[in-house]
Amino acid sequence: MKKYIVMAMSVALFGMTSCSEDQLDEVNKNYKYPAANVVPAHLQITDAIMATAFHTTSGDYSFYLSSLTEQQVGTGNNQFMKAELRNAGEIAAPSTFDNVWNSTYSNLLNIKEMIDKVEKNIASSGGQLDVLGAAQVLKVINFEILTDMHGDIPYSEALQTSANMQPKSDSQESIYADLVKTINNAIENLNTATEEKMANFGSEDILFKGNTKKWLALAYAVKARLYIHQTAVNANAAAEALKAADQALELGFAGCYVKEFDGNVAVNPWAAFSDSRGYTAPSKTVVDLMGEKDPRLKHYITETAPDDGFTDVYGYEPGTYGTPGDEDFAKGSWTPNISEYYYMFNEPVQVLSLHELYFIKAEAEARTGKDATKSFKQAVQASITESNSWVGDEETGETYAKSLGSATLEKIFVQKYIAMAIDEHIQTYNDLRRCMAMGENYITLTNPKNNQSGLNRWPYLLPYGQGSLVSNPNLKTVDIYAKQCWLFGGK
C-alpha cells in the first residue's frame, strides 16, 4: 500500500511541476506589448535615430574624447580630472566605455531587425525600400563610429544573439569595405524609393519625416565621410569623397541633426552632462586658435554668467577657460565656466553637420589639386551661422569667413577643429589620428600629460567594452597606447 501512495505522490508532484513550468512560461510573456516579429519595421526608426544621437554620436565617446582632443578640459576632481591627467586606469579601463559599447551594439540589433523585416517580408514590411535604405544608413553611421574608436571589432558574426554569443573580430579594413558596400546599397534603395514616391514612414521618422530625398542626401554625406577617413590608406579616397560630397549637396543636404530636445523632459546630452556633473571647461587650445575676432569666442568661453540657477551650485567666472593638463585646474571641485552652448538644453545633436560636409569637400578639393577656398568659406560660415543661432546670436559668419583668405590644408583643419569643438569630438579624434598617420600636423596638442616618464599616454584607440571582453575570448585586450588601427596607419 505504501508503494502506491508513494507512486501517487510522485505523479502528483510531477503534475505540479509541469503545471508550474507552464505557468512560468505564461508569466514570462509580455501581453502589454506585441512581440518584436509583429512590429512593422518603420515603427523602430525613432528609437534607432535617437539612440544613434544620444548614446553613440554624443555621450561617453564625445565626453572623454573632448579631453583627448583638447576641445574641452576635464575638471571636477573626478573621472574627467583623471582623463585630463591621462590616468591609464581611467582611459584604458574596459569599464569606461562599456555602456556606450553595449548601447551601440544594442541599437545595431534594432537596426538589423528593421533590415531583416524588409528583406524577409516580416511584419508586412517587405518591399519598403525607404525603410531599408534609412536603416542601412544608420547601420553604417553606428558601425563606422565603433570601428573608428576600437579598430577591429565583431562585425560579420555580430548581432546574432543566442545563435552566436562569441562573434569573431573582423579587421577594420574588411569592415570599411563592407560599410562602403552597404552605403552604396542604401543609395540604390533610396533612389528607387524616391522615384517610386514611397512613403512608409510617418512622424516616427524624427530626422526627415519620411523624405527619401533627404535620406539619400545623408547617405551620400556618410559616403563622403567614409572615404575622407581613408586618405591615409587609399590613394583614390579624396577623389571619391569629393564626388560623394558634391552629390549630397546637389540633393540639398542641410545637415543631419536630432532636434527632439525640449529642454525639460528631453535634454541635449552635453547639456545634461554639464548640468549634472560640471566636469568640463573651455580649453586654451581652442581659445588660442580662435583668436579675438572669431564671433564664436564669446559663446565658447561665455563672457557673461547666465541667470539659470546652475551657476549658484557650481560657481562661475565669466570668460575663463582651462589649460590642458593643468593639475590644479583639473582637480578643482567646481567648474569655473562652461561653454554657453551647453546651457542650451534644447540644442540639437549633430550626427553629421553641414559644416562637416563642407570641410570634407574642402579637404578633398585641396588634396586633389583644386581650389578649396569657396567650400572652405562655406564651411566656416555654416558653422558660425548655425551655432550662434542656437544662443540667439544673429551673426552669420560671412564677414569672418571672407577674412580668412584662400584655403590651405592647415586652415581647413584648424577651422574644422574649431567648428567641431561643441559636440563633434569623435570626428576630431579621427582627424587628429589620420593626420598623424599622414605625417601632417595642423593641430598641436599641448597637454604635457600626453607623455609621462617617456611613455605615450595619448591613446590611439579606445578599449573594448568590459562585458564583451570578459565573455568573448575572440576579443583580446589591446595596448591602446601602442597599437594603431588600419585606418590610421596600423595593420
C-alpha atoms as one frame of an Amber mdcrd trajectory, in Angstrom:
protein
   0.000   0.000   0.000   2.855   2.329   0.848   4.261   1.727  -2.651   1.086
   3.010  -4.313   0.931   6.039  -2.010   4.486   6.953  -2.983   3.681   6.478
  -6.668   0.574   8.625  -6.340   2.519  11.366  -4.601   5.201  11.203  -7.309
   2.590  11.582 -10.031   1.016  14.469  -8.157   4.364  16.174  -7.708   5.201
  15.614 -11.375   1.913  17.189 -12.330   2.523  20.142 -10.048   5.981  20.655
 -11.529   4.652  20.527 -15.068   1.879  22.945 -14.221   4.336  25.280 -12.537
   6.585  25.367 -15.617   3.627  26.095 -17.864   2.578  28.904 -15.601   6.083
  30.345 -15.570   6.094  30.290 -19.364   2.936  32.365 -19.297   4.394  34.734
 -16.712   7.373  35.423 -18.969   5.136  36.523 -21.836   4.618  40.260 -22.259
   0.937  40.728 -23.005   1.119  44.519 -22.831   3.381  44.929 -25.848   3.406
  42.991 -29.129   6.234  40.613 -29.983   9.124  42.091 -31.984   8.344  39.993
 -35.053   4.907  41.564 -35.496   6.024  45.204 -35.179   6.421  46.849 -38.619
   9.996  47.906 -39.349   9.173  51.587 -39.800   7.985  51.860 -36.192  11.513
  51.071 -34.970  13.139  54.065 -36.662  12.514  56.566 -33.859  14.493  54.598
 -31.307  17.224  53.872 -33.863  17.681  57.575 -34.613  17.553  58.740 -31.001
  19.938  56.044 -29.775  22.382  56.902 -32.566  22.414  60.545 -31.495  22.114
  60.297 -27.732  24.302  57.286 -26.953  26.783  56.965 -29.815  27.329  60.308
 -31.563  27.043  62.178 -28.278  27.624  60.595 -24.897  30.612  58.847 -23.332
  32.680  58.823 -26.528  32.196  62.552 -27.012  32.659  63.384 -23.318  36.003
  61.620 -22.921  37.313  62.470 -26.384  36.716  66.175 -25.769  39.627  65.999
 -23.321  41.847  63.938 -25.644  41.242  66.388 -28.499  41.680  69.359 -26.114
  38.411  70.888 -27.272  37.354  70.794 -23.626  39.385  70.445 -20.421  38.470
  67.815 -17.844  37.972  69.087 -14.305  35.799  68.451 -11.261  38.263  66.217
  -9.371  36.582  63.082 -10.701  36.563  60.874 -13.809  37.345  63.710 -16.174
  40.108  65.010 -13.985  41.665  61.555 -14.372  41.127  61.641 -18.119  42.633
  65.117 -18.305  45.728  63.942 -16.441  45.852  60.910 -18.764  45.348  58.405
 -15.968  45.586  54.995 -17.665  43.335  53.499 -15.003  40.549  55.719 -16.344
  41.126  55.926 -20.091  42.367  52.360 -20.660  39.826  50.692 -18.379  37.308
  48.498 -20.280  34.593  49.637 -17.878  34.941  53.268 -19.042  33.350  52.636
 -22.445  31.293  49.575 -21.563  27.971  51.427 -21.554  28.396  53.084 -24.942
  29.832  49.875 -26.458  26.776  47.917 -25.287  24.218  50.579 -26.193  25.634
  50.964 -29.708  25.514  47.225 -30.366  22.005  47.144 -28.876  20.929  49.878
 -31.276  22.549  47.996 -34.163  20.482  44.944 -33.223  17.342  47.065 -33.510
  18.544  48.350 -36.893  19.328  44.788 -38.041  15.758  43.764 -37.170  14.490
  46.585 -39.395  16.653  45.440 -42.292  15.651  41.789 -41.836  11.950  42.649
 -41.759  12.118  44.442 -45.084  14.364  41.903 -46.790  12.456  38.862 -45.466
   8.965  40.404 -45.557   8.369  40.144 -41.826   5.579  42.130 -40.157   4.222
  43.316 -43.524   7.443  45.262 -44.167   8.528  43.624 -47.416   9.467  45.884
 -50.285   9.702  49.055 -48.177  12.924  50.331 -49.710  12.685  53.714 -47.999
  12.748  51.957 -44.617  15.531  49.641 -45.752  17.675  52.482 -47.079  17.281
  54.569 -43.915  18.154  51.582 -41.724  21.246  50.875 -43.814  22.412  54.484
 -43.423  22.022  54.246 -39.641  23.854  50.914 -39.624  26.828  52.489 -41.373
  26.913  55.507 -39.049  26.947  53.321 -35.931  29.407  50.690 -37.139  31.680
  53.397 -38.535  31.953  55.001 -35.112  32.515  51.657 -33.382  35.365  50.622
 -35.661  36.863  54.128 -35.701  37.007  54.080 -31.912  38.090  50.465 -31.323
  39.691  49.226 -34.552  38.958  45.539 -35.227  35.536  44.665 -33.801  32.834
  41.973 -34.097  31.027  42.691 -37.355  30.207  39.821 -39.720  29.179  37.489
 -36.876  27.791  40.190 -34.573  24.119  40.720 -33.666  23.164  37.031 -33.807
  22.077  36.985 -30.134  21.945  33.434 -28.723  22.938  31.908 -32.083  26.468
  33.217 -31.588  27.367  34.717 -28.229  31.085  34.896 -29.060  31.395  36.513
 -32.506  34.792  36.781 -34.132  36.534  40.113 -34.522  36.795  41.383 -38.108
  39.605  43.506 -39.488  38.867  47.199 -39.797  39.873  47.061 -43.456  37.213
  44.431 -44.220  34.634  46.331 -42.154  35.217  49.558 -44.065  34.948  47.713
 -47.372  31.562  46.350 -46.330  30.398  49.724 -44.967  31.086  51.280 -48.378
  29.143  48.431 -49.984  26.275  48.951 -47.531  26.066  52.698 -48.106  26.024
  52.095 -51.861  23.126  49.669 -51.354  21.373  52.307 -49.239  21.822  54.852
 -52.034  20.355  52.432 -54.569  17.371  51.646 -52.336  16.701  55.293 -51.511
  16.990  56.259 -55.183  14.311  53.709 -56.062  12.171  54.745 -53.089  12.386
  58.384 -54.211  11.499  57.550 -57.828   8.540  55.447 -56.700   7.465  58.055
 -54.120   7.436  55.559 -51.267   6.079  56.928 -48.012   6.164  54.173 -45.407
   7.402  56.490 -42.648   5.169  58.819 -40.713   6.016  61.070 -37.811   8.187
  58.305 -36.342  10.990  59.451 -38.672  12.167  62.278 -36.425  15.002  63.204
 -38.785  13.367  63.809 -42.147   9.655  62.939 -41.748   9.940  60.241 -44.401
  11.554  62.491 -47.012  13.558  59.958 -49.005  15.487  62.647 -50.892  16.860
  63.939 -47.593  17.803  60.403 -46.548  19.511  59.994 -49.903  21.481  63.200
 -49.384  22.543  61.939 -45.939  23.657  58.628 -47.468  25.977  60.470 -49.843
  27.299  62.623 -46.965  28.035  59.463 -44.956  29.798  58.032 -48.005  31.935
  61.179 -48.228  32.895  60.756 -44.575  33.772  57.091 -45.093  36.125  57.998
 -47.938  37.783  61.028 -46.339  38.669  58.758 -43.393  40.620  56.560 -45.803
  43.007  59.197 -47.153  45.945  57.620 -45.295  45.350  54.185 -46.838  43.612
  54.796 -50.189  45.103  56.994 -52.917  41.660  57.496 -54.503  39.870  58.314
 -51.256  39.916  62.110 -51.621  38.503  61.983 -55.152  35.736  59.601 -54.044
  34.971  61.786 -51.018  34.673  64.864 -53.248  32.338  63.086 -55.641  30.059
  61.932 -52.808  30.086  65.352 -51.098  29.050  67.064 -54.323  26.194  64.600
 -54.784  24.993  65.191 -51.212  24.985  68.958 -51.697  23.285  68.703 -55.073
  20.493  66.797 -53.335  20.133  69.635 -50.842  21.961  68.194 -47.834  21.464
  70.636 -44.956  22.897  68.584 -42.099  21.703  65.673 -40.002  20.609  66.911
 -36.591  18.458  65.285 -33.944  16.387  68.146 -32.577  13.898  66.306 -30.392
  15.011  68.032 -27.194  12.573  70.330 -25.444  14.912  71.390 -22.647  12.694
  69.832 -19.993  11.832  66.139 -20.308  14.178  65.555 -23.242  17.524  67.283
 -22.791  20.579  67.504 -25.030  23.142  65.005 -23.633  26.004  67.520 -23.391
  23.749  69.990 -21.579  22.510  67.262 -19.231  26.079  66.156 -18.559  27.299
  69.691 -17.895  24.329  70.488 -15.678  24.558  67.358 -13.549  28.349  66.947
 -13.386  30.196  70.127 -14.271  33.232  68.090 -15.321  34.438  70.076 -18.350
  35.510  73.605 -19.171  36.592  75.519 -22.297  40.140  74.840 -23.463  43.019
  77.253 -24.044  43.906  75.264 -27.181  40.610  76.239 -28.822  40.684  79.809
 -27.497  44.173  80.415 -28.905  43.191  79.037 -32.324  40.017  81.106 -32.423
  41.636  84.445 -31.744  39.787  87.551 -30.604  37.992  88.152 -33.909  36.210
  84.797 -34.062  32.484  85.506 -33.482  32.130  82.150 -31.670  34.657  83.019
 -28.957  32.273  84.880 -26.660  29.926  81.881 -26.664  32.635  79.266 -26.327
  34.013  80.850 -23.139  30.711  82.507 -22.146  31.526  86.121 -21.358  28.528
  86.681 -19.086  27.054  84.360 -16.490  23.533  83.197 -17.396  20.817  83.555
 -14.791  19.684  79.937 -14.657  20.453  78.641 -11.174  23.259  76.417 -12.443
  25.970  78.884 -11.504  24.699  79.127  -7.936  25.659  75.498  -7.463  28.990
  75.353  -9.265  30.263  78.901  -9.074  31.148  80.965 -12.115  33.880  83.148
 -13.501  32.825  84.588 -16.891  35.288  84.297 -19.763  37.593  81.800 -18.092
  38.997  78.598 -19.516  41.434  75.854 -18.615  44.898  74.914 -19.792  45.129
  71.250 -20.881  46.949  69.159 -18.292  46.892  71.819 -15.552  46.663  69.690
 -12.377  45.295  72.425 -10.120  42.561  73.252 -12.613  41.724  69.602 -13.257
  41.487  68.852  -9.543  39.222  71.805  -8.859  35.987  70.763  -7.198  33.867
  73.125  -9.298  33.732  74.323 -12.876  34.681  77.996 -13.268  32.927  78.178
 -16.630  31.249  76.075 -19.309  30.563  76.960 -22.925  27.324  78.835 -23.487
  26.302  76.150 -25.975  25.905  73.724 -23.076  23.320  75.930 -21.437  21.085
  75.324 -24.438  19.194  72.281 -23.147  17.313  72.005 -26.437  20.433  72.220
 -28.622  20.382  69.543 -31.363  22.882  66.697 -31.576  25.000  66.967 -34.719
  25.086  63.486 -36.231  26.682  64.811 -39.429  26.636  68.586 -39.711  26.509
  70.741 -42.807  29.832  72.326 -41.920  31.454  68.889 -41.568  30.415  68.040
 -45.115  31.740  71.351 -46.442  35.036  70.753 -44.628  35.213  67.252 -46.134
  34.641  68.767 -49.559  37.259  71.468 -48.975  39.862  68.942 -47.829  39.102
  66.652 -50.764  39.457  69.559 -53.185  42.771  70.603 -51.642  44.130  67.049
 -51.785  43.150  66.667 -55.439  44.752  69.929 -56.551  41.588  72.035 -56.777
  40.898  75.460 -55.278  39.104  74.740 -51.982  38.518  78.372 -50.976  34.789
  78.519 -51.728  33.985  75.273 -49.886  36.254  76.292 -47.016  34.453  79.596
 -46.511  31.068  77.904 -46.823  32.134  75.518 -44.063  33.227  78.292 -41.707
  30.132  80.352 -42.402  27.829  77.366 -41.864  29.479  76.660 -38.507  29.144
  80.232 -37.250  25.647  80.848 -38.577  24.218  77.701 -37.039  25.995  77.503
 -33.690  25.458  81.202 -32.998  21.766  80.893 -33.835  21.411  78.349 -31.023
  22.357  81.021 -28.500  20.322  83.797 -30.118  23.217  85.461 -31.963  22.342
  86.644 -35.486  25.987  86.805 -36.660  26.146  84.818 -39.924  29.905  84.434
 -40.104  30.080  85.664 -43.708  32.442  88.553 -42.934  34.695  86.423 -40.747
  34.858  83.632 -43.332  35.936  86.120 -46.008  38.679  87.442 -43.733  40.384
  84.034 -43.641  41.661  84.300 -47.203  42.480  81.435 -49.533  42.179  77.867
 -48.321  45.113  75.678 -47.369  45.027  72.273 -45.713  46.239  73.839 -42.476
  43.465  76.455 -42.475  40.884  73.789 -43.298  41.896  71.566 -40.391  42.227
  74.434 -37.902  38.806  75.825 -38.731  37.261  72.359 -38.755  38.760  71.729
 -35.308  37.196  74.953 -34.004  33.830  74.309 -35.671  33.584  70.821 -34.194
  34.525  71.824 -30.647  30.913  71.797 -29.444  29.981  68.112 -29.698  31.720
  66.589 -32.746  34.759  65.317 -30.868  34.563  61.821 -32.356  35.317  63.135
 -35.821  38.038  65.435 -34.480  39.706  62.422 -32.838  39.574  60.716 -36.240
  41.109  63.759 -37.949  43.954  64.007 -35.443  44.894  60.337 -35.829  44.522
  60.476 -39.610  46.839  63.457 -39.893  49.371  61.724 -37.652  49.284  58.723
 -39.994  49.896  61.016 -42.970  52.760  62.855 -41.300  50.735  66.079 -41.080
  50.477  68.289 -38.001  47.940  71.075 -38.173  46.715  70.972 -34.558  49.329
  70.991 -31.813  48.165  69.206 -28.673  49.698  70.833 -25.603  48.715  68.617
 -22.677  52.067  67.695 -21.029  50.474  64.552 -19.611  50.279  63.041 -23.098
  53.787  61.762 -22.419  54.777  60.539 -18.968  58.164  59.105 -17.982  58.965
  58.634 -21.649  55.755  56.725 -22.305  52.924  57.760 -24.632  49.683  58.321
 -22.729  47.554  59.624 -25.601  45.544  56.603 -26.814  45.387  55.686 -30.492
  42.334  53.510 -29.780  39.725  53.116 -27.067  39.377  49.868 -25.082  36.646
  47.333 -25.839  33.631  47.221 -23.522  34.263  45.197 -20.385  31.297  42.845
 -20.724  32.313  41.654 -24.179  35.996  41.496 -23.279  35.233  39.178 -20.359
  32.690  36.945 -22.105  34.121  36.740 -25.629  37.534  35.014 -25.973  37.734
  36.287 -29.553  38.323  39.785 -28.184  41.761  40.443 -26.736  42.952  43.355
 -24.641  44.752  45.869 -26.859  47.568  48.223 -25.864  45.726  51.410 -26.777
  48.887  53.483 -26.383  50.865  51.491 -28.928  48.503  49.887 -31.457  47.322
  51.915 -34.408  44.246  50.804 -36.301  44.432  50.096 -40.050  42.617  53.305
 -40.954  45.188  55.498 -39.260  48.455  53.831 -40.089  48.331  50.450 -38.347
  47.899  46.933 -39.638
